[in-house]
Amino acid sequence: MKDEYEHEDDAQLEAMGHRPELKRNFSTWSMLGLAFAVLNSWTALSASLSVSLTSGGSTSIIWGLVTAGICNLCIAASLAEFLSAYPTAGGQYHWVAVSWPRWVPILSWITGWINVAGWIALVATNALLSSQLIVGIISALHPAYDAQRWHQFLIYIGLTLLSFVINASMNSLLPLIYHGAFVWSIGGFVIMSVTVLACASPDFNSAYFVFCDFINQTGWPDGVAWLLGLLQGGLGVTAFDAVAHMIEEIPHAASEGPKIMVVCVGIGTLTGAIFLIVLLFVSGNIDDVISSSAGPLLQILIHATKSNAGAICLLMLPLVCLIFATLSVMTTSSRMIFAFSRFNEVHNFAIISASVVALDLSYAMPIAVNFLQGRNALPDRKWKLPRWLGWLADCISLSYISLTTVLFLFPPGLPVTGSNMNYCIVAFAIIITISVFQWIIDGRKNFTGPRVNLIAESAERPPSRP
């Protein structure tokens, strides 16, 4: 049975012009564990509360996640069709090429650069959030502690190096690690939710505060402030293309991969929404949470448990999840860079913005290509949306990405200063400059993109009889 599915998966990969070079070590559950560890929704959302607390308050935290979750489910469903048709680690940059061969290789080049940049920024985002939680613990234990940026930077570097060492030297153990990450994340979600509710009872905030309270301390008009708060929800449910970049390492790739991609977004949105609602019910005075040097999440836990030690023990659960996320994101980044290299290439708000915007743009490229061709760019496949649903999903996806790509380049507050400027736009300018320069001196001569002709030939070739 194993030989049968491996032969089928490898044959499909070879039809796309690639030799099977990665072992299919991941089961469906371990891949779902990796995908959920990458999204890490409840942890990422709670660790990034500072993004939305002053930019919409509770309404942005809860309803912003619901909005981002629905839109990202549409994006995942649209991309799942591509994954089913072309299950390759190249993901978006490969799908663009085979869907619109006329514009290969330039579309592949642009999409690949944007996707790689998004994943690299996501590694930085997870290490950043982890280091913030650690600095918050020190601040809670030592009120006189004066946190310096270089303190957090050293922690950030240490976490990144740890992830690199594990990825470089323990590759065979990664499926087991990610299976454990999935269990730890789900278990941590349940334990934290039950514990803070039990400890805080009956001192809960009102339902009106949790679902309707609006705060705007950004200087932007209320509508813009709420939309900027979508960044927190967007971060919590993005990066589901991890499944695509690891697809060459699971069996039954064309059928299982799309399911995992969509399911992990649904699980992330549901668990994230529940956990955020729980945190808001037990948060106490929201002004204390916003101003706390320990950070919003730890301050909420301290208020709920009425104990620094208890709060810090609970904080270990999301902190370990974030470390797992840094590890898994680095794994996925390495596979994305590996896939791109087959063809011879290789401020907090700003870092979070860069990861979300870059990944969303890479999602938009194949969806837009298919959309512009009347949703007729893909061959027959195992995962296929009904025609009306496919059009609806594409329209919602492209509208959401178009809006947030512009909004997430805005500075988080007014007036704009050197310290609160959103340097995401600068990072993008650098990426585009480097990619254009590299294209001019090398890419246009040597980069051909995925070998589309082999895919076409395979599709046209009649099946051989046994």
C-alpha positions as a LaTeX table, in Angstrom:
\begin{tabular}{lrrr}
\hline
Residue & $x$ (\AA) & $y$ (\AA) & $z$ (\AA) \\
\hline
Met1 & 0.00 & 0.00 & 0.00 \\
Lys2 & 2.81 & 2.37 & 0.92 \\
Asp3 & 4.66 & 1.63 & $-2.31$ \\
Glu4 & 1.44 & 2.27 & $-4.25$ \\
Tyr5 & 0.77 & 5.77 & $-2.90$ \\
Glu6 & 4.45 & 6.70 & $-3.00$ \\
His7 & 4.55 & 5.68 & $-6.66$ \\
Glu8 & 1.44 & 7.75 & $-7.40$ \\
Asp9 & 2.75 & 10.81 & $-5.53$ \\
Asp10 & 6.23 & 10.56 & $-7.04$ \\
Ala11 & 4.81 & 10.08 & $-10.54$ \\
Gln12 & 2.74 & 13.24 & $-10.18$ \\
Leu13 & 5.81 & 15.12 & $-8.96$ \\
Glu14 & 7.92 & 13.83 & $-11.85$ \\
Ala15 & 5.19 & 14.94 & $-14.27$ \\
Met16 & 5.78 & 18.47 & $-12.96$ \\
Gly17 & 9.47 & 18.23 & $-13.82$ \\
His18 & 10.85 & 17.41 & $-10.36$ \\
Arg19 & 12.71 & 14.42 & $-9.01$ \\
Pro20 & 11.35 & 13.14 & $-5.68$ \\
Glu21 & 14.12 & 14.30 & $-3.35$ \\
Leu22 & 12.33 & 14.50 & 0.01 \\
Lys23 & 11.12 & 11.54 & 2.06 \\
Arg24 & 7.40 & 11.36 & 2.77 \\
Asn25 & 7.90 & 11.15 & 6.54 \\
Phe26 & 4.84 & 13.18 & 7.56 \\
Ser27 & 1.48 & 11.57 & 8.23 \\
Thr28 & $-1.71$ & 13.59 & 7.80 \\
Trp29 & $-1.79$ & 14.22 & 11.57 \\
Ser30 & 1.84 & 15.30 & 11.84 \\
Met31 & 1.36 & 17.63 & 8.86 \\
Leu32 & $-1.77$ & 19.07 & 10.47 \\
Gly33 & 0.35 & 19.51 & 13.59 \\
Leu34 & 2.98 & 21.41 & 11.63 \\
Ala35 & 0.35 & 23.58 & 9.92 \\
Phe36 & $-1.35$ & 24.36 & 13.22 \\
Ala37 & 2.03 & 25.01 & 14.85 \\
Val38 & 2.85 & 27.48 & 12.07 \\
Leu39 & $-0.49$ & 29.28 & 12.35 \\
Asn40 & $-0.37$ & 28.93 & 16.13 \\
Ser41 & $-3.50$ & 31.06 & 16.10 \\
Trp42 & $-4.53$ & 31.29 & 19.76 \\
Thr43 & $-0.94$ & 31.93 & 20.81 \\
Ala44 & $-0.10$ & 34.43 & 18.07 \\
Leu45 & $-3.36$ & 36.30 & 18.66 \\
Ser46 & $-2.88$ & 36.55 & 22.43 \\
Ala47 & 0.81 & 37.47 & 22.14 \\
Ser48 & $-0.01$ & 40.27 & 19.66 \\
Leu49 & $-2.87$ & 41.84 & 21.66 \\
Ser50 & $-1.02$ & 45.15 & 21.71 \\
Val51 & $-1.71$ & 45.56 & 17.99 \\
Ser52 & $-5.49$ & 45.81 & 18.43 \\
Leu53 & $-6.02$ & 46.93 & 22.02 \\
Thr54 & $-5.49$ & 50.59 & 21.11 \\
Ser55 & $-6.71$ & 50.20 & 17.53 \\
Gly56 & $-10.33$ & 49.20 & 17.94 \\
Gly57 & $-10.26$ & 47.50 & 21.33 \\
Ser58 & $-12.48$ & 44.48 & 21.90 \\
Thr59 & $-14.46$ & 45.00 & 18.70 \\
Ser60 & $-11.29$ & 44.82 & 16.64 \\
Ile61 & $-9.89$ & 41.87 & 18.60 \\
Ile62 & $-13.01$ & 39.68 & 18.26 \\
Trp63 & $-14.76$ & 40.82 & 15.11 \\
Gly64 & $-11.48$ & 41.56 & 13.37 \\
Leu65 & $-10.50$ & 37.91 & 13.85 \\
Val66 & $-13.89$ & 36.73 & 12.58 \\
Thr67 & $-13.45$ & 38.91 & 9.48 \\
Ala68 & $-9.87$ & 37.79 & 8.88 \\
Gly69 & $-10.81$ & 34.16 & 9.53 \\
Ile70 & $-13.63$ & 34.12 & 6.96 \\
Cys71 & $-11.48$ & 35.87 & 4.35 \\
Asn72 & $-8.53$ & 33.55 & 4.95 \\
Leu73 & $-10.78$ & 30.51 & 4.70 \\
Cys74 & $-11.74$ & 31.77 & 1.24 \\
Ile75 & $-8.07$ & 32.24 & 0.35 \\
Ala76 & $-7.19$ & 28.76 & 1.63 \\
Ala77 & $-10.07$ & 27.17 & $-0.31$ \\
Ser78 & $-8.97$ & 28.87 & $-3.52$ \\
Leu79 & $-5.32$ & 27.88 & $-3.05$ \\
Ala80 & $-6.33$ & 24.32 & $-2.12$ \\
Glu81 & $-7.49$ & 23.86 & $-5.71$ \\
Phe82 & $-4.00$ & 24.75 & $-6.94$ \\
Leu83 & $-2.44$ & 22.45 & $-4.35$ \\
Ser84 & $-4.59$ & 19.55 & $-5.49$ \\
Ala85 & $-3.70$ & 20.11 & $-9.13$ \\
Tyr86 & 0.01 & 20.78 & $-8.56$ \\
Pro87 & 1.24 & 19.36 & $-5.20$ \\
Thr88 & 4.76 & 20.78 & $-5.25$ \\
Ala89 & 6.86 & 22.52 & $-2.59$ \\
Gly90 & 7.19 & 25.55 & $-4.87$ \\
Gly91 & 3.61 & 26.47 & $-4.04$ \\
Gln92 & 2.49 & 29.87 & $-5.26$ \\
Tyr93 & 5.37 & 30.64 & $-7.59$ \\
His94 & 4.93 & 27.28 & $-9.34$ \\
Trp95 & 1.15 & 27.64 & $-9.58$ \\
Val96 & 1.42 & 31.05 & $-11.20$ \\
Ala97 & 3.77 & 29.67 & $-13.84$ \\
Val98 & 1.70 & 26.66 & $-14.85$ \\
Ser99 & $-1.52$ & 28.67 & $-14.80$ \\
Trp100 & $-0.29$ & 31.40 & $-17.13$ \\
Pro101 & 2.72 & 30.08 & $-19.11$ \\
Arg102 & 2.78 & 33.17 & $-21.32$ \\
Trp103 & 4.16 & 35.25 & $-18.45$ \\
Val104 & 6.69 & 32.73 & $-17.16$ \\
Pro105 & 9.29 & 33.39 & $-15.83$ \\
Ile106 & 8.67 & 36.97 & $-14.60$ \\
Leu107 & 5.50 & 36.13 & $-12.62$ \\
Ser108 & 7.21 & 33.15 & $-10.99$ \\
Trp109 & 10.22 & 35.28 & $-10.14$ \\
Ile110 & 8.14 & 38.02 & $-8.45$ \\
Thr111 & 5.90 & 35.57 & $-6.60$ \\
Gly112 & 8.84 & 33.50 & $-5.39$ \\
Trp113 & 10.71 & 36.52 & $-4.03$ \\
Ile114 & 7.61 & 37.83 & $-2.22$ \\
Asn115 & 6.81 & 34.43 & $-0.72$ \\
Val116 & 10.36 & 33.82 & 0.51 \\
Ala117 & 10.44 & 37.33 & 2.03 \\
Gly118 & 7.13 & 36.68 & 3.80 \\
Trp119 & 8.36 & 33.45 & 5.36 \\
Ile120 & 11.63 & 34.99 & 6.48 \\
Ala121 & 9.66 & 37.86 & 8.07 \\
Leu122 & 7.42 & 35.29 & 9.77 \\
Val123 & 10.45 & 33.63 & 11.39 \\
Ala124 & 11.36 & 37.07 & 12.74 \\
Thr125 & 7.76 & 37.67 & 13.91 \\
Asn126 & 7.58 & 34.47 & 15.96 \\
Ala127 & 11.01 & 35.00 & 17.51 \\
Leu128 & 10.02 & 38.61 & 18.24 \\
Leu129 & 6.77 & 37.67 & 20.00 \\
Ser130 & 8.59 & 35.00 & 22.01 \\
Ser131 & 11.27 & 37.45 & 23.13 \\
Gln132 & 8.58 & 39.96 & 24.13 \\
Leu133 & 6.94 & 37.42 & 26.42 \\
Ile134 & 10.29 & 36.60 & 28.05 \\
Val135 & 11.06 & 40.29 & 28.64 \\
Gly136 & 7.54 & 40.64 & 30.08 \\
Ile137 & 8.26 & 37.86 & 32.59 \\
Ile138 & 11.41 & 39.64 & 33.75 \\
Ser139 & 9.46 & 42.91 & 34.13 \\
Ala140 & 6.76 & 41.19 & 36.19 \\
Leu141 & 9.29 & 39.57 & 38.54 \\
His142 & 11.48 & 42.68 & 38.84 \\
Pro143 & 9.36 & 45.88 & 38.71 \\
Ala144 & 12.50 & 48.05 & 38.78 \\
Tyr145 & 13.87 & 46.34 & 35.68 \\
Asp146 & 14.42 & 48.77 & 32.81 \\
Ala147 & 14.02 & 46.76 & 29.62 \\
Gln148 & 16.43 & 47.72 & 26.85 \\
Arg149 & 15.97 & 46.90 & 23.18 \\
Trp150 & 19.26 & 45.03 & 23.04 \\
His151 & 18.09 & 42.71 & 25.82 \\
Gln152 & 15.17 & 41.60 & 23.70 \\
Phe153 & 17.38 & 41.43 & 20.62 \\
Leu154 & 19.78 & 38.98 & 22.31 \\
Ile155 & 16.86 & 36.74 & 23.30 \\
Tyr156 & 15.54 & 36.98 & 19.76 \\
Ile157 & 18.91 & 35.90 & 18.33 \\
Gly158 & 19.15 & 33.00 & 20.79 \\
Leu159 & 15.70 & 31.66 & 19.83 \\
Thr160 & 16.47 & 31.97 & 16.12 \\
Leu161 & 19.79 & 30.13 & 16.50 \\
Leu162 & 18.09 & 27.37 & 18.51 \\
Ser163 & 15.55 & 26.85 & 15.72 \\
Phe164 & 18.32 & 26.77 & 13.13 \\
Val165 & 20.32 & 24.13 & 15.04 \\
Ile166 & 17.28 & 21.88 & 15.47 \\
Asn167 & 16.32 & 22.21 & 11.79 \\
Ala168 & 19.88 & 21.57 & 10.64 \\
Ser169 & 20.74 & 18.60 & 12.87 \\
Met170 & 17.45 & 16.91 & 13.83 \\
Asn171 & 15.53 & 16.78 & 10.54 \\
Ser172 & 14.43 & 13.15 & 11.00 \\
Leu173 & 12.79 & 14.02 & 14.32 \\
Leu174 & 10.77 & 16.96 & 12.99 \\
Pro175 & 7.55 & 14.96 & 12.32 \\
Leu176 & 7.60 & 13.75 & 15.94 \\
Ile177 & 8.31 & 17.27 & 17.21 \\
Tyr178 & 5.41 & 18.74 & 15.23 \\
His179 & 3.03 & 16.02 & 16.36 \\
Gly180 & 4.00 & 16.99 & 19.91 \\
Ala181 & 3.57 & 20.69 & 19.04 \\
Phe182 & 0.00 & 20.04 & 17.94 \\
Val183 & $-0.84$ & 18.18 & 21.17 \\
Trp184 & 0.91 & 20.85 & 23.29 \\
Ser185 & $-0.94$ & 23.67 & 21.52 \\
Ile186 & $-4.41$ & 22.14 & 21.84 \\
Gly187 & $-3.70$ & 21.06 & 25.43 \\
Gly188 & $-2.33$ & 24.49 & 26.34 \\
Phe189 & $-5.39$ & 26.17 & 24.86 \\
Val190 & $-7.74$ & 24.05 & 27.00 \\
Ile191 & $-5.68$ & 24.32 & 30.21 \\
Met192 & $-5.26$ & 28.10 & 30.00 \\
Ser193 & $-8.91$ & 28.74 & 29.15 \\
Val194 & $-10.27$ & 26.63 & 32.00 \\
Thr195 & $-7.71$ & 27.86 & 34.54 \\
Val196 & $-8.16$ & 31.60 & 34.02 \\
Leu197 & $-11.95$ & 31.28 & 34.02 \\
Ala198 & $-11.87$ & 29.29 & 37.26 \\
Cys199 & $-9.40$ & 31.64 & 38.96 \\
Ala200 & $-11.13$ & 34.86 & 37.89 \\
Ser201 & $-14.69$ & 33.73 & 38.75 \\
Pro202 & $-16.93$ & 35.60 & 39.44 \\
Asp203 & $-14.92$ & 38.74 & 38.62 \\
Phe204 & $-15.70$ & 38.88 & 34.90 \\
Asn205 & $-16.02$ & 41.83 & 32.53 \\
Ser206 & $-19.41$ & 42.36 & 30.92 \\
Ala207 & $-20.43$ & 40.79 & 27.62 \\
Tyr208 & $-20.85$ & 44.32 & 26.24 \\
Phe209 & $-17.20$ & 45.06 & 26.97 \\
Val210 & $-16.03$ & 41.80 & 25.36 \\
Phe211 & $-18.01$ & 42.15 & 22.14 \\
Cys212 & $-18.79$ & 45.86 & 21.76 \\
Asp213 & $-16.18$ & 48.02 & 23.54 \\
Phe214 & $-14.31$ & 50.33 & 21.15 \\
Ile215 & $-10.97$ & 52.00 & 21.91 \\
Asn216 & $-9.05$ & 54.30 & 19.61 \\
Gln217 & $-5.76$ & 55.71 & 20.86 \\
Thr218 & $-4.06$ & 55.77 & 17.45 \\
Gly219 & $-4.89$ & 59.26 & 16.20 \\
Trp220 & $-6.49$ & 57.76 & 13.07 \\
Pro221 & $-10.25$ & 58.10 & 12.39 \\
Asp222 & $-12.25$ & 55.33 & 14.07 \\
Gly223 & $-12.91$ & 53.37 & 10.86 \\
Val224 & $-9.25$ & 53.37 & 9.85 \\
Ala225 & $-8.18$ & 52.45 & 13.39 \\
Trp226 & $-10.50$ & 49.41 & 13.41 \\
Leu227 & $-9.22$ & 48.28 & 10.02 \\
Leu228 & $-5.61$ & 48.62 & 11.19 \\
Gly229 & $-6.55$ & 46.31 & 14.06 \\
Leu230 & $-7.24$ & 43.61 & 11.46 \\
Leu231 & $-3.48$ & 43.02 & 11.44 \\
Gln232 & $-3.76$ & 40.99 & 14.64 \\
Gly233 & $-6.42$ & 38.71 & 13.16 \\
Gly234 & $-4.53$ & 38.48 & 9.87 \\
Leu235 & $-1.39$ & 37.35 & 11.68 \\
Gly236 & $-3.30$ & 34.69 & 13.62 \\
Val237 & $-4.64$ & 32.87 & 10.55 \\
Thr238 & $-1.95$ & 33.39 & 7.91 \\
Ala239 & 0.91 & 31.12 & 6.75 \\
Phe240 & $-1.33$ & 28.14 & 5.93 \\
Asp241 & 0.69 & 27.73 & 2.72 \\
Ala242 & 3.12 & 25.84 & 4.98 \\
Val243 & 1.16 & 22.80 & 3.85 \\
Ala244 & 2.07 & 23.51 & 0.23 \\
His245 & 5.77 & 23.96 & 0.95 \\
Met246 & 5.86 & 20.65 & 2.85 \\
Ile247 & 3.53 & 18.80 & 0.46 \\
Glu248 & 6.30 & 16.64 & $-1.03$ \\
Glu249 & 6.73 & 15.02 & 2.39 \\
Ile250 & 3.22 & 13.61 & 2.93 \\
Pro251 & 1.43 & 10.67 & 1.25 \\
His252 & $-1.70$ & 11.14 & $-0.86$ \\
Ala253 & $-0.59$ & 14.72 & $-1.39$ \\
Ala254 & $-3.21$ & 15.77 & $-3.96$ \\
Ser255 & $-6.15$ & 14.79 & $-1.75$ \\
Glu256 & $-4.85$ & 15.20 & 1.82 \\
Gly257 & $-2.95$ & 18.47 & 1.35 \\
Pro258 & $-5.99$ & 20.62 & 0.42 \\
Lys259 & $-8.00$ & 19.26 & 3.36 \\
Ile260 & $-5.20$ & 20.07 & 5.82 \\
Met261 & $-4.81$ & 23.59 & 4.40 \\
Val262 & $-8.48$ & 24.49 & 4.89 \\
Val263 & $-8.98$ & 22.63 & 8.19 \\
Cys264 & $-6.01$ & 24.29 & 9.90 \\
Val265 & $-7.45$ & 27.76 & 9.12 \\
Gly266 & $-10.82$ & 26.70 & 10.52 \\
Ile267 & $-9.28$ & 25.27 & 13.70 \\
Gly268 & $-7.09$ & 28.35 & 14.10 \\
Thr269 & $-10.00$ & 30.76 & 13.76 \\
Leu270 & $-12.24$ & 28.82 & 16.16 \\
Thr271 & $-9.65$ & 28.28 & 18.90 \\
Gly272 & $-8.34$ & 31.82 & 18.49 \\
Ala273 & $-11.80$ & 33.38 & 18.85 \\
Ile274 & $-12.65$ & 31.29 & 21.93 \\
Phe275 & $-9.35$ & 32.12 & 23.63 \\
Leu276 & $-9.59$ & 35.84 & 22.93 \\
Ile277 & $-13.14$ & 35.93 & 24.31 \\
Val278 & $-11.92$ & 34.17 & 27.47 \\
Leu279 & $-9.04$ & 36.64 & 27.89 \\
Leu280 & $-11.31$ & 39.67 & 27.49 \\
Phe281 & $-13.78$ & 38.33 & 30.06 \\
Val282 & $-10.98$ & 37.98 & 32.67 \\
Ser283 & $-8.84$ & 40.99 & 31.67 \\
Gly284 & $-10.00$ & 43.38 & 34.39 \\
Asn285 & $-9.26$ & 47.08 & 33.89 \\
Ile286 & $-8.25$ & 47.39 & 30.25 \\
Asp287 & $-6.23$ & 50.57 & 30.87 \\
Asp288 & $-3.96$ & 48.59 & 33.22 \\
Val289 & $-3.54$ & 45.95 & 30.53 \\
Ile290 & $-2.61$ & 48.51 & 27.87 \\
Ser291 & $-0.06$ & 50.30 & 30.04 \\
Ser292 & 1.52 & 47.26 & 31.73 \\
Ser293 & 5.29 & 46.82 & 31.28 \\
Ala294 & 4.77 & 43.07 & 31.55 \\
Gly295 & 2.78 & 43.10 & 28.31 \\
Pro296 & $-0.98$ & 42.67 & 27.76 \\
Leu297 & $-1.12$ & 38.87 & 27.92 \\
Leu298 & 0.88 & 38.45 & 31.12 \\
Gln299 & $-0.99$ & 41.32 & 32.80 \\
Ile300 & $-4.31$ & 39.64 & 32.01 \\
Leu301 & $-3.04$ & 36.35 & 33.46 \\
Ile302 & $-1.79$ & 38.14 & 36.59 \\
His303 & $-5.19$ & 39.76 & 37.09 \\
Ala304 & $-7.03$ & 36.48 & 36.52 \\
Thr305 & $-4.86$ & 34.31 & 38.78 \\
Lys306 & $-3.96$ & 37.05 & 41.28 \\
Ser307 & $-0.48$ & 35.55 & 41.37 \\
Asn308 & 2.70 & 36.40 & 39.50 \\
Ala309 & 3.97 & 32.84 & 39.83 \\
Gly310 & 0.71 & 31.33 & 38.61 \\
Ala311 & 0.53 & 33.74 & 35.68 \\
Ile312 & 4.10 & 33.01 & 34.63 \\
Cys313 & 3.49 & 29.25 & 34.81 \\
Leu314 & 0.49 & 29.66 & 32.51 \\
Leu315 & 2.51 & 31.90 & 30.18 \\
Met316 & 4.92 & 28.99 & 29.61 \\
Leu317 & 2.21 & 27.29 & 27.54 \\
Pro318 & 1.96 & 29.95 & 24.78 \\
Leu319 & 5.68 & 30.71 & 25.05 \\
Val320 & 6.61 & 27.11 & 24.20 \\
Cys321 & 4.02 & 27.23 & 21.40 \\
Leu322 & 5.73 & 30.29 & 19.94 \\
Ile323 & 9.11 & 28.54 & 20.11 \\
Phe324 & 7.55 & 25.58 & 18.28 \\
Ala325 & 6.17 & 28.09 & 15.76 \\
Thr326 & 9.60 & 29.64 & 15.19 \\
Leu327 & 10.99 & 26.16 & 14.59 \\
Ser328 & 8.21 & 25.11 & 12.22 \\
Val329 & 8.25 & 28.38 & 10.29 \\
Met330 & 11.99 & 28.01 & 9.78 \\
Thr331 & 11.40 & 24.45 & 8.52 \\
Thr332 & 8.83 & 25.71 & 6.02 \\
Ser333 & 11.05 & 28.62 & 4.97 \\
Ser334 & 13.88 & 26.21 & 4.21 \\
Arg335 & 11.57 & 24.09 & 2.00 \\
Met336 & 10.36 & 27.19 & 0.16 \\
Ile337 & 13.93 & 28.35 & $-0.48$ \\
Phe338 & 14.84 & 24.77 & $-1.50$ \\
Ala339 & 12.02 & 24.73 & $-4.03$ \\
Phe340 & 12.96 & 28.14 & $-5.44$ \\
Ser341 & 16.62 & 27.10 & $-5.66$ \\
Arg342 & 15.70 & 24.23 & $-7.95$ \\
Phe343 & 15.74 & 26.86 & $-10.65$ \\
Asn344 & 19.00 & 28.51 & $-9.54$ \\
Glu345 & 17.63 & 31.28 & $-7.22$ \\
Val346 & 17.76 & 31.93 & $-4.22$ \\
His347 & 9.97 & 47.91 & 14.78 \\
Asn348 & 7.47 & 45.13 & 15.82 \\
Phe349 & 4.48 & 46.46 & 13.86 \\
Ala350 & 6.62 & 46.64 & 10.73 \\
Ile351 & 7.90 & 43.06 & 11.10 \\
Ile352 & 4.39 & 41.70 & 11.67 \\
Ser353 & 3.06 & 43.80 & 8.77 \\
Ala354 & 5.83 & 42.59 & 6.45 \\
Ser355 & 5.10 & 38.92 & 7.13 \\
Val356 & 1.31 & 39.25 & 6.69 \\
Val357 & 1.45 & 41.53 & 3.63 \\
Ala358 & 4.11 & 39.50 & 1.80 \\
Leu359 & 2.37 & 36.18 & 2.39 \\
Asp360 & $-1.02$ & 37.59 & 1.39 \\
Leu361 & 0.43 & 39.02 & $-1.82$ \\
Ser362 & 1.93 & 35.65 & $-2.69$ \\
Tyr363 & $-1.52$ & 34.10 & $-2.13$ \\
Ala364 & $-3.15$ & 36.69 & $-4.38$ \\
Met365 & $-0.90$ & 36.01 & $-7.38$ \\
Pro366 & $-2.15$ & 32.52 & $-8.36$ \\
Ile367 & $-5.74$ & 33.34 & $-7.35$ \\
Ala368 & $-5.70$ & 36.45 & $-9.57$ \\
Val369 & $-4.17$ & 34.54 & $-12.49$ \\
Asn370 & $-6.93$ & 31.93 & $-12.31$ \\
Phe371 & $-9.60$ & 34.60 & $-11.80$ \\
Leu372 & $-8.49$ & 36.59 & $-14.87$ \\
Gln373 & $-8.74$ & 33.45 & $-16.99$ \\
Gly374 & $-12.31$ & 32.71 & $-15.97$ \\
Arg375 & $-11.25$ & 30.12 & $-13.39$ \\
Asn376 & $-10.27$ & 27.81 & $-16.25$ \\
Ala377 & $-6.52$ & 27.73 & $-15.62$ \\
Leu378 & $-6.47$ & 24.48 & $-13.63$ \\
Pro379 & $-6.75$ & 20.91 & $-14.91$ \\
Asp380 & $-9.05$ & 18.30 & $-13.41$ \\
Arg381 & $-8.19$ & 17.70 & $-9.74$ \\
Lys382 & $-9.33$ & 15.90 & $-6.60$ \\
Trp383 & $-10.20$ & 19.11 & $-4.70$ \\
Lys384 & $-12.57$ & 21.31 & $-6.73$ \\
Leu385 & $-14.95$ & 23.99 & $-5.45$ \\
Pro386 & $-18.42$ & 24.32 & $-7.00$ \\
Arg387 & $-18.25$ & 27.02 & $-9.67$ \\
Trp388 & $-20.35$ & 29.60 & $-7.78$ \\
Leu389 & $-18.41$ & 29.00 & $-4.57$ \\
Gly390 & $-15.08$ & 29.27 & $-6.38$ \\
Trp391 & $-15.99$ & 32.66 & $-7.82$ \\
Leu392 & $-17.23$ & 33.87 & $-4.43$ \\
Ala393 & $-14.08$ & 32.67 & $-2.64$ \\
Asp394 & $-11.83$ & 34.33 & $-5.24$ \\
Cys395 & $-13.70$ & 37.65 & $-5.06$ \\
Ile396 & $-13.57$ & 37.77 & $-1.25$ \\
Ser397 & $-9.91$ & 36.73 & $-1.23$ \\
Leu398 & $-8.74$ & 39.33 & $-3.73$ \\
Ser399 & $-10.83$ & 42.11 & $-2.13$ \\
Tyr400 & $-9.49$ & 41.36 & 1.35 \\
Ile401 & $-5.86$ & 41.18 & 0.20 \\
Ser402 & $-6.16$ & 44.39 & $-1.83$ \\
Leu403 & $-7.56$ & 46.29 & 1.16 \\
Thr404 & $-5.19$ & 44.95 & 3.81 \\
Thr405 & $-2.07$ & 45.27 & 1.64 \\
Val406 & $-2.61$ & 49.03 & 1.58 \\
Leu407 & $-3.80$ & 49.37 & 5.20 \\
Phe408 & $-1.00$ & 47.35 & 6.76 \\
Leu409 & 1.56 & 49.72 & 5.26 \\
Phe410 & 0.09 & 52.58 & 7.31 \\
Pro411 & 1.89 & 53.62 & 10.51 \\
Pro412 & 0.04 & 52.33 & 13.61 \\
Gly413 & $-0.56$ & 55.82 & 15.01 \\
Leu414 & $-0.55$ & 59.54 & 14.36 \\
Pro415 & 1.36 & 61.79 & 14.34 \\
Val416 & 4.02 & 59.81 & 12.48 \\
Thr417 & 7.48 & 59.88 & 14.02 \\
Gly418 & 10.70 & 58.01 & 13.43 \\
Ser419 & 9.86 & 55.58 & 16.26 \\
Asn420 & 6.28 & 54.70 & 15.19 \\
Met421 & 6.82 & 54.73 & 11.43 \\
Asn422 & 5.79 & 51.48 & 9.71 \\
Tyr423 & 9.04 & 50.52 & 7.98 \\
Cys424 & 7.33 & 47.65 & 6.20 \\
Ile425 & 7.20 & 49.85 & 3.09 \\
Val426 & 10.96 & 50.32 & 3.31 \\
Ala427 & 11.50 & 46.57 & 3.62 \\
Phe428 & 9.35 & 46.00 & 0.55 \\
Ala429 & 11.25 & 48.64 & $-1.41$ \\
Ile430 & 14.51 & 46.87 & $-0.56$ \\
Ile431 & 13.10 & 43.47 & $-1.56$ \\
Ile432 & 11.79 & 44.80 & $-4.87$ \\
Thr433 & 15.05 & 46.61 & $-5.59$ \\
Ile434 & 17.14 & 43.51 & $-4.92$ \\
Ser435 & 14.83 & 41.24 & $-6.93$ \\
Val436 & 14.76 & 43.63 & $-9.92$ \\
Phe437 & 18.55 & 44.03 & $-9.80$ \\
Gln438 & 19.00 & 40.26 & $-9.59$ \\
Trp439 & 16.54 & 39.78 & $-12.45$ \\
Ile440 & 18.43 & 42.20 & $-14.68$ \\
Ile441 & 21.91 & 40.76 & $-14.10$ \\
Asp442 & 21.01 & 37.08 & $-13.84$ \\
Gly443 & 17.35 & 36.06 & $-13.71$ \\
Arg444 & 16.29 & 37.11 & $-17.20$ \\
Lys445 & 19.15 & 35.06 & $-18.66$ \\
Asn446 & 19.09 & 31.94 & $-16.50$ \\
Phe447 & 15.75 & 31.71 & $-14.73$ \\
Thr448 & 13.15 & 29.77 & $-16.72$ \\
Gly449 & 10.68 & 29.03 & $-13.96$ \\
Pro450 & 9.00 & 25.64 & $-13.47$ \\
Arg451 & 9.23 & 23.27 & $-16.41$ \\
Val452 & 5.70 & 23.88 & $-17.65$ \\
Asn453 & 6.23 & 21.91 & $-20.85$ \\
Leu454 & 6.64 & 18.66 & $-18.91$ \\
Ile455 & 3.35 & 19.23 & $-17.16$ \\
Ala456 & 1.61 & 19.89 & $-20.44$ \\
Glu457 & 3.19 & 16.82 & $-22.04$ \\
Ser458 & 2.16 & 14.66 & $-19.10$ \\
Ala459 & $-1.41$ & 15.94 & $-19.33$ \\
Glu460 & $-1.58$ & 15.23 & $-23.05$ \\
Arg461 & 0.12 & 11.81 & $-22.92$ \\
Pro462 & $-2.41$ & 8.93 & $-22.80$ \\
Pro463 & $-2.05$ & 6.67 & $-19.78$ \\
Ser464 & $-0.06$ & 3.53 & $-20.37$ \\
Arg465 & $-1.81$ & 0.20 & $-19.93$ \\
Pro466 & $-0.56$ & $-2.14$ & $-17.24$ \\
\hline
\end{tabular}
